[in-house]
XYZ file of N, CA, C and O in Angstrom:
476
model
N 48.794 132.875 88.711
C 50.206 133.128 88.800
C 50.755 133.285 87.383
O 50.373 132.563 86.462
N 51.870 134.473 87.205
C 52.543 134.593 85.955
C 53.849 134.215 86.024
O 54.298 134.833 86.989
N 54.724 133.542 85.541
C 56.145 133.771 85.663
C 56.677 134.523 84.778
O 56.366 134.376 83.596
N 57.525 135.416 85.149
C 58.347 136.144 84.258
C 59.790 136.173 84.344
O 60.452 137.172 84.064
N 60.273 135.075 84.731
C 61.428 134.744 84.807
C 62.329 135.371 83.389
O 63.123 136.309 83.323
N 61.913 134.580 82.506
C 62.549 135.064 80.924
C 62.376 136.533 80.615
O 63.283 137.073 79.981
N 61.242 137.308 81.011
C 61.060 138.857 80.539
C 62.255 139.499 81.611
O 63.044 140.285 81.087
N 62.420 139.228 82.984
C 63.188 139.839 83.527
C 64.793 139.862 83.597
O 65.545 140.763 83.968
N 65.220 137.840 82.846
C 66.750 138.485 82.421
C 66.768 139.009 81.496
O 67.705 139.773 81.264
N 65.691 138.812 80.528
C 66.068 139.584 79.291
C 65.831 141.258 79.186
O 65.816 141.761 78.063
N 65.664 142.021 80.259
C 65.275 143.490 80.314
C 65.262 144.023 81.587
O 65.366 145.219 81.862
N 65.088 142.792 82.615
C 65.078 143.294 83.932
C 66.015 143.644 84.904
O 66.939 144.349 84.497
N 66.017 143.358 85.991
C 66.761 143.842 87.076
C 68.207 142.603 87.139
O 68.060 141.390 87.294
N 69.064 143.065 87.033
C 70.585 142.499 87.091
C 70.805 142.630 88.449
O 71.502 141.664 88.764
N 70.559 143.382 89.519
C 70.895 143.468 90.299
C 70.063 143.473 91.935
O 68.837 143.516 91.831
N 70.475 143.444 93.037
C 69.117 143.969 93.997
C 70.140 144.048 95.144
O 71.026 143.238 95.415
N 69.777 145.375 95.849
C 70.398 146.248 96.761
C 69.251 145.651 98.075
O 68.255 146.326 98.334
N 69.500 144.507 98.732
C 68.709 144.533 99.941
C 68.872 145.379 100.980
O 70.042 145.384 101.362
N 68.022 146.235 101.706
C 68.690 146.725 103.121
C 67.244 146.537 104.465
O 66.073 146.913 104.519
N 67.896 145.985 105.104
C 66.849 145.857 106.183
C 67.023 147.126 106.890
O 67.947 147.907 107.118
N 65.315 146.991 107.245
C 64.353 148.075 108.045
C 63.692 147.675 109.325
O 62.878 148.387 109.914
N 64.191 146.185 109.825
C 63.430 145.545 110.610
C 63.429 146.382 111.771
O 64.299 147.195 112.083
N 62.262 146.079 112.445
C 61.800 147.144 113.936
C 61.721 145.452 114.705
O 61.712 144.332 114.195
N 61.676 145.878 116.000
C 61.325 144.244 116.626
C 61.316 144.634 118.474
O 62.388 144.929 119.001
N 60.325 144.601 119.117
C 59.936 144.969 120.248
C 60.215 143.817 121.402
O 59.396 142.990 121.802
N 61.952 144.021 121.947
C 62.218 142.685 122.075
C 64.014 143.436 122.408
O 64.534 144.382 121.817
N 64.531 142.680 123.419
C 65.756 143.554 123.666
C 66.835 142.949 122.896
O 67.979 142.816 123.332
N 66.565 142.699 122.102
C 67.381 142.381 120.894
C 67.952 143.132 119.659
O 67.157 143.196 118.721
N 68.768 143.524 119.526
C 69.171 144.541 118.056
C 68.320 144.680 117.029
O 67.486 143.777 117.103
N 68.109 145.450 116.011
C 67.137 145.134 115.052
C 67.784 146.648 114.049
O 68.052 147.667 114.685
N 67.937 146.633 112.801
C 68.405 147.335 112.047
C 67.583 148.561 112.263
O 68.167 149.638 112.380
N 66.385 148.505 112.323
C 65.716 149.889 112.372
C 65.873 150.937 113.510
O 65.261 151.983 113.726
N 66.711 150.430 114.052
C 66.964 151.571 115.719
C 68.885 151.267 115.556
O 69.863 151.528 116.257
N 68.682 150.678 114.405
C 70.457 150.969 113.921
C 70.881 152.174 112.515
O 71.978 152.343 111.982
N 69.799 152.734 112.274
C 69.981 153.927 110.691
C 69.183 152.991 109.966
O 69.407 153.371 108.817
N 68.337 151.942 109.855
C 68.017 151.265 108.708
C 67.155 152.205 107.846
O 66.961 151.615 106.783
N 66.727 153.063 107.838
C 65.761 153.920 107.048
C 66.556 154.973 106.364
O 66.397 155.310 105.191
N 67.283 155.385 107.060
C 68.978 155.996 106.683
C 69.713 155.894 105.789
O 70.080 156.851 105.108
N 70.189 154.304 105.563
C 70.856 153.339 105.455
C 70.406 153.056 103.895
O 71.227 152.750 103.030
N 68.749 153.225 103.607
C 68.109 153.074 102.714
C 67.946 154.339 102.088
O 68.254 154.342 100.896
N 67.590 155.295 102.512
C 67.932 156.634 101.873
C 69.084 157.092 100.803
O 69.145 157.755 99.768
N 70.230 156.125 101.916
C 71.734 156.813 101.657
C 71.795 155.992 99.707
O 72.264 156.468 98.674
N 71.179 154.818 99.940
C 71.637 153.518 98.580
C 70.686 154.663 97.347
O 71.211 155.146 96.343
N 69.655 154.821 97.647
C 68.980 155.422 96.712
C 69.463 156.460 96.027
O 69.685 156.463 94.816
N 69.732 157.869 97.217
C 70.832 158.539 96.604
C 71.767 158.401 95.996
O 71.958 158.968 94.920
N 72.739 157.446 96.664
C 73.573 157.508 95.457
C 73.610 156.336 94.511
O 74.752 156.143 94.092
N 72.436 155.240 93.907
C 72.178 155.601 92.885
C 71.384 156.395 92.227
O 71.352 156.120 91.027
N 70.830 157.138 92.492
C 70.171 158.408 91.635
C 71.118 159.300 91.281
O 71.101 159.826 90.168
N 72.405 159.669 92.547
C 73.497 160.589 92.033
C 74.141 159.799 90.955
O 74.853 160.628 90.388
N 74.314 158.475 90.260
C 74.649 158.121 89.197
C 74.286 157.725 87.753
O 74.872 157.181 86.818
N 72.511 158.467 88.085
C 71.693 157.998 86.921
C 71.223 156.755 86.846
O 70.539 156.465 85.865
N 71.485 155.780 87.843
C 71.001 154.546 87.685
C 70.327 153.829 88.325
O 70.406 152.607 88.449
N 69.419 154.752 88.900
C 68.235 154.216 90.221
C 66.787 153.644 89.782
O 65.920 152.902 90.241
N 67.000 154.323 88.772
C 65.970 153.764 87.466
C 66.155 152.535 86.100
O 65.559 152.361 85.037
N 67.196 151.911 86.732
C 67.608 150.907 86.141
C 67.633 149.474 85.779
O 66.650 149.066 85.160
N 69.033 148.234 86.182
C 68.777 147.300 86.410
C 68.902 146.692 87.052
O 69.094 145.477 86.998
N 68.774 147.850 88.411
C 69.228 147.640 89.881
C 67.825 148.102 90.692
O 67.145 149.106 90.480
N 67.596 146.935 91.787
C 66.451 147.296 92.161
C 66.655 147.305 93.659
O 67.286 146.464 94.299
N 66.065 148.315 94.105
C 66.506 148.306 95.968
C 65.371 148.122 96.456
O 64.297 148.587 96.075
N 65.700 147.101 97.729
C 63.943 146.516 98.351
C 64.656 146.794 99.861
O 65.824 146.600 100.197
N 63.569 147.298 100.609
C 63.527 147.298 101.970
C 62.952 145.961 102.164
O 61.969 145.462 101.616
N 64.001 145.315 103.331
C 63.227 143.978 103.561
C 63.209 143.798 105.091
O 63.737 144.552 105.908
N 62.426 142.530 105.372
C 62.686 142.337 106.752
C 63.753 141.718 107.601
O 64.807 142.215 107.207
N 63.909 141.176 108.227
C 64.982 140.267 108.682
C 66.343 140.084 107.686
O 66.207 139.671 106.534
N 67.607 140.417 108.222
C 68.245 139.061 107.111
C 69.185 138.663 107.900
O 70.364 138.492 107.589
N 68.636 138.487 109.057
C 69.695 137.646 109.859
C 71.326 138.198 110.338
O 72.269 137.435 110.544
N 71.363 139.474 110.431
C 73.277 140.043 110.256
C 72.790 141.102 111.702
O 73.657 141.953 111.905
N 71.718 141.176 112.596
C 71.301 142.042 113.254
C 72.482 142.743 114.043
O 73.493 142.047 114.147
N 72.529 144.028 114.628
C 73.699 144.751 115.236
C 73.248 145.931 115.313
O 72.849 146.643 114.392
N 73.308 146.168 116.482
C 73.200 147.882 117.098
C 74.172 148.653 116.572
O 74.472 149.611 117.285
N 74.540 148.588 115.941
C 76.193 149.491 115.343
C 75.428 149.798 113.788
O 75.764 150.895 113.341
N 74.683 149.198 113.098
C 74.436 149.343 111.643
C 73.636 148.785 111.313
O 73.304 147.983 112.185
N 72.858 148.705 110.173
C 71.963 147.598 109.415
C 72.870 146.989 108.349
O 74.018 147.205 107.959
N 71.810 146.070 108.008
C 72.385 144.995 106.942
C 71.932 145.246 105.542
O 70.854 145.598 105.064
N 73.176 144.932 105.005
C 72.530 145.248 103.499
C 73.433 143.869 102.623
O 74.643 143.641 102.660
N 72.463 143.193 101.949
C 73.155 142.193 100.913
C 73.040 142.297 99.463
O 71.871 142.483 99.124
N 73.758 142.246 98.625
C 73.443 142.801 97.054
C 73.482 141.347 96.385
O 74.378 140.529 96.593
N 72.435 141.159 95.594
C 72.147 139.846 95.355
C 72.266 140.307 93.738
O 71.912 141.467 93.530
N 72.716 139.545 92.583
C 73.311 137.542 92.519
C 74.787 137.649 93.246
O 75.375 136.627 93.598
N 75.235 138.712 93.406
C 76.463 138.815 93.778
C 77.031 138.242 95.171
O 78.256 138.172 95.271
N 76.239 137.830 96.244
C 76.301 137.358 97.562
C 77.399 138.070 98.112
O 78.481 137.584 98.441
N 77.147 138.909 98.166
C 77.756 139.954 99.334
C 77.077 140.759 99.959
O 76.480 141.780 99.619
N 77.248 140.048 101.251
C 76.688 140.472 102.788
C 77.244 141.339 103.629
O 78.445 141.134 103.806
N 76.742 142.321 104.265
C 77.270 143.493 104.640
C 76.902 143.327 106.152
O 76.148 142.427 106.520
N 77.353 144.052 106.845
C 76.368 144.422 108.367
C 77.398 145.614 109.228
O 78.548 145.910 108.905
N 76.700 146.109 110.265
C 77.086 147.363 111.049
C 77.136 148.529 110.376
O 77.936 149.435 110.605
N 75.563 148.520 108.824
C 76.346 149.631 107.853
C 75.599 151.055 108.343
O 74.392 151.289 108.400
N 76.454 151.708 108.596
C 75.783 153.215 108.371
C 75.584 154.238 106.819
O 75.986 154.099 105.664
N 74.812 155.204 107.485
C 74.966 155.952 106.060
C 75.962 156.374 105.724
O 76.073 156.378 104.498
N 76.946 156.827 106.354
C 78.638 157.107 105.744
C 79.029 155.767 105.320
O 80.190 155.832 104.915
N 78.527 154.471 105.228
C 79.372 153.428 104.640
C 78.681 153.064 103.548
O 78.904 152.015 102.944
N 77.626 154.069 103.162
C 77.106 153.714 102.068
C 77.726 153.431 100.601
O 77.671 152.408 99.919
N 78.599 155.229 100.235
C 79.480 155.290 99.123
C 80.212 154.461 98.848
O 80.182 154.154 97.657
N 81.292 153.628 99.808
C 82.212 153.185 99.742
C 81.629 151.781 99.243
O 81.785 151.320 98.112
N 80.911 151.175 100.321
C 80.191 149.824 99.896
C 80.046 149.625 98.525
O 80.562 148.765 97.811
N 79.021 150.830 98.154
C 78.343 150.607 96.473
C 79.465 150.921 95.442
O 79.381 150.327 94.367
N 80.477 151.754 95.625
C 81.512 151.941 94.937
C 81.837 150.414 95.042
O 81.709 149.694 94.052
N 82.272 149.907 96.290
C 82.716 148.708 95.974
C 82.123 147.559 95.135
O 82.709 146.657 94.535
N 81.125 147.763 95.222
C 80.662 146.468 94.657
C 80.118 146.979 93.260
O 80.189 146.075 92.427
N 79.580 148.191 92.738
C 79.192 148.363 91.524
C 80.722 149.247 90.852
O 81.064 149.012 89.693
N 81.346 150.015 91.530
C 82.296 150.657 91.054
C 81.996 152.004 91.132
O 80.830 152.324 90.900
N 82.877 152.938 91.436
C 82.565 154.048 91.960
C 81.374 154.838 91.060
O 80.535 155.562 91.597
N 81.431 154.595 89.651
C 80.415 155.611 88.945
C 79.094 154.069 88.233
O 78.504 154.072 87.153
N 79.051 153.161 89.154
C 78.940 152.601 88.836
C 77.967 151.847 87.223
O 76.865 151.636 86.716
N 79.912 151.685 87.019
C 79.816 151.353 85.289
C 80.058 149.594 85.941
O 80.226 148.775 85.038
N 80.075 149.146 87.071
C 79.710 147.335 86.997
C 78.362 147.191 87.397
O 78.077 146.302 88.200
N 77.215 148.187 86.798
C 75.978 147.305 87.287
C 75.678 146.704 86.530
O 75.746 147.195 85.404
N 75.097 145.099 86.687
C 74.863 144.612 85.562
C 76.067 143.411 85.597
O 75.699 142.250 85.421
N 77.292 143.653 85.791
C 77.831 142.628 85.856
C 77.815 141.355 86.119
O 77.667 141.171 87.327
N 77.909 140.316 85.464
C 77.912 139.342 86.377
C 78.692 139.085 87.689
O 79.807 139.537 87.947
N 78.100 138.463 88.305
C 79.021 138.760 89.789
C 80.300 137.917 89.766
O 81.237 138.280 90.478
N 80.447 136.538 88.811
C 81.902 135.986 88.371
C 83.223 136.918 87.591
O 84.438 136.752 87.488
N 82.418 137.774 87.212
C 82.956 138.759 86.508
C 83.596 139.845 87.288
O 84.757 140.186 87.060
N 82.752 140.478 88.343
C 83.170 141.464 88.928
C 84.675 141.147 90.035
O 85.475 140.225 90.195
N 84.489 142.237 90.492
C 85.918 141.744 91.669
C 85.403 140.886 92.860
O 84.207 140.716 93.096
N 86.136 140.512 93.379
C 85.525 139.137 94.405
C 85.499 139.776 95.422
O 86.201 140.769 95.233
N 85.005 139.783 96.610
C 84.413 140.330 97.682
C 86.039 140.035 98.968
O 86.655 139.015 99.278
N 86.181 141.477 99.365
C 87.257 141.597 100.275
C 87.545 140.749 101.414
O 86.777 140.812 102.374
N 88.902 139.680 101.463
C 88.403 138.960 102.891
C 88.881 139.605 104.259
O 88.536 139.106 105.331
C-alpha cells in the first residue's frame, strides 16, 4: 500500500463529480434505467466544454449512493456535500453551473468558500 494523501492536495483532484450508474435486477428504482450513463456523459461534456475535464476535478461512475428514483440518477460532488437526485441530462448545466459556476472559475474552491447549497 502507498498513501498519497499529501501528493494529491498538493497537485491533485480538488474536486469529485460522483454519478451513479447502478443497474439492479429487482423492482426497485436504480439510476441506470433512470439516464445514469446519460447523466454521466452530460458532466463530462460539459466539463470538457470548459477546458477542465482534465483537471482538478475528477468524475467517477459509482455504484449505489443511496438517492435511488425512476425520474433521474444521483449525482453528489464531494468535499462540497452536495447531493443531488432525479437528475437528468438537461439538469446537468444548471447543476454544475451551480456548484462550480457557470464557466466554471469555482473549481477548486473550497466548499466553505463557495456559495452554500440551495434550501
Amino acid at each position: 500500500m502507498r498513501e498519497r494523501s499529501v501528493e494529491v492536495a498538493e497537485g491533485g483532484f480538488t474536486d469529485h463529480v460522483l454519478v451513479c450508474t447502478n443497474a439492479r435486477d429487482s423492482e426497485y428504482a436504480a439510476c441506470a434505467e433512470a439516464h445514469g450513463d446519460e447523466v454521466l456523459d452530460a458532466v463530462r461534456s460539459w466539463l470538457k466544454d470548459r477546458g477542465v475535464f482534465w483537471s482538478r476535478v475528477h468524475v467517477a461512475e459509482t455504484g449505489c449512493l443511496g438517492l435511488c428514483s425512476a425520474d433521474g440518477t444521483a449525482v453528489a460532488v464531494h468535499p462540497r456535500g452536495r447531493w443531488f437526485s432525479d437528475v437528468t441530462p438537461a439538469d446537468v448545466p444548471d447543476l454544475l453551473a451551480g456548484v462550480f459556476g457557470p464557466d466554471a472559475s469555482n473549481l477548486g474552491v473550497p466548499a466553505d468558500a463557495a456559495d452554500p447549497p440551495p434550501e
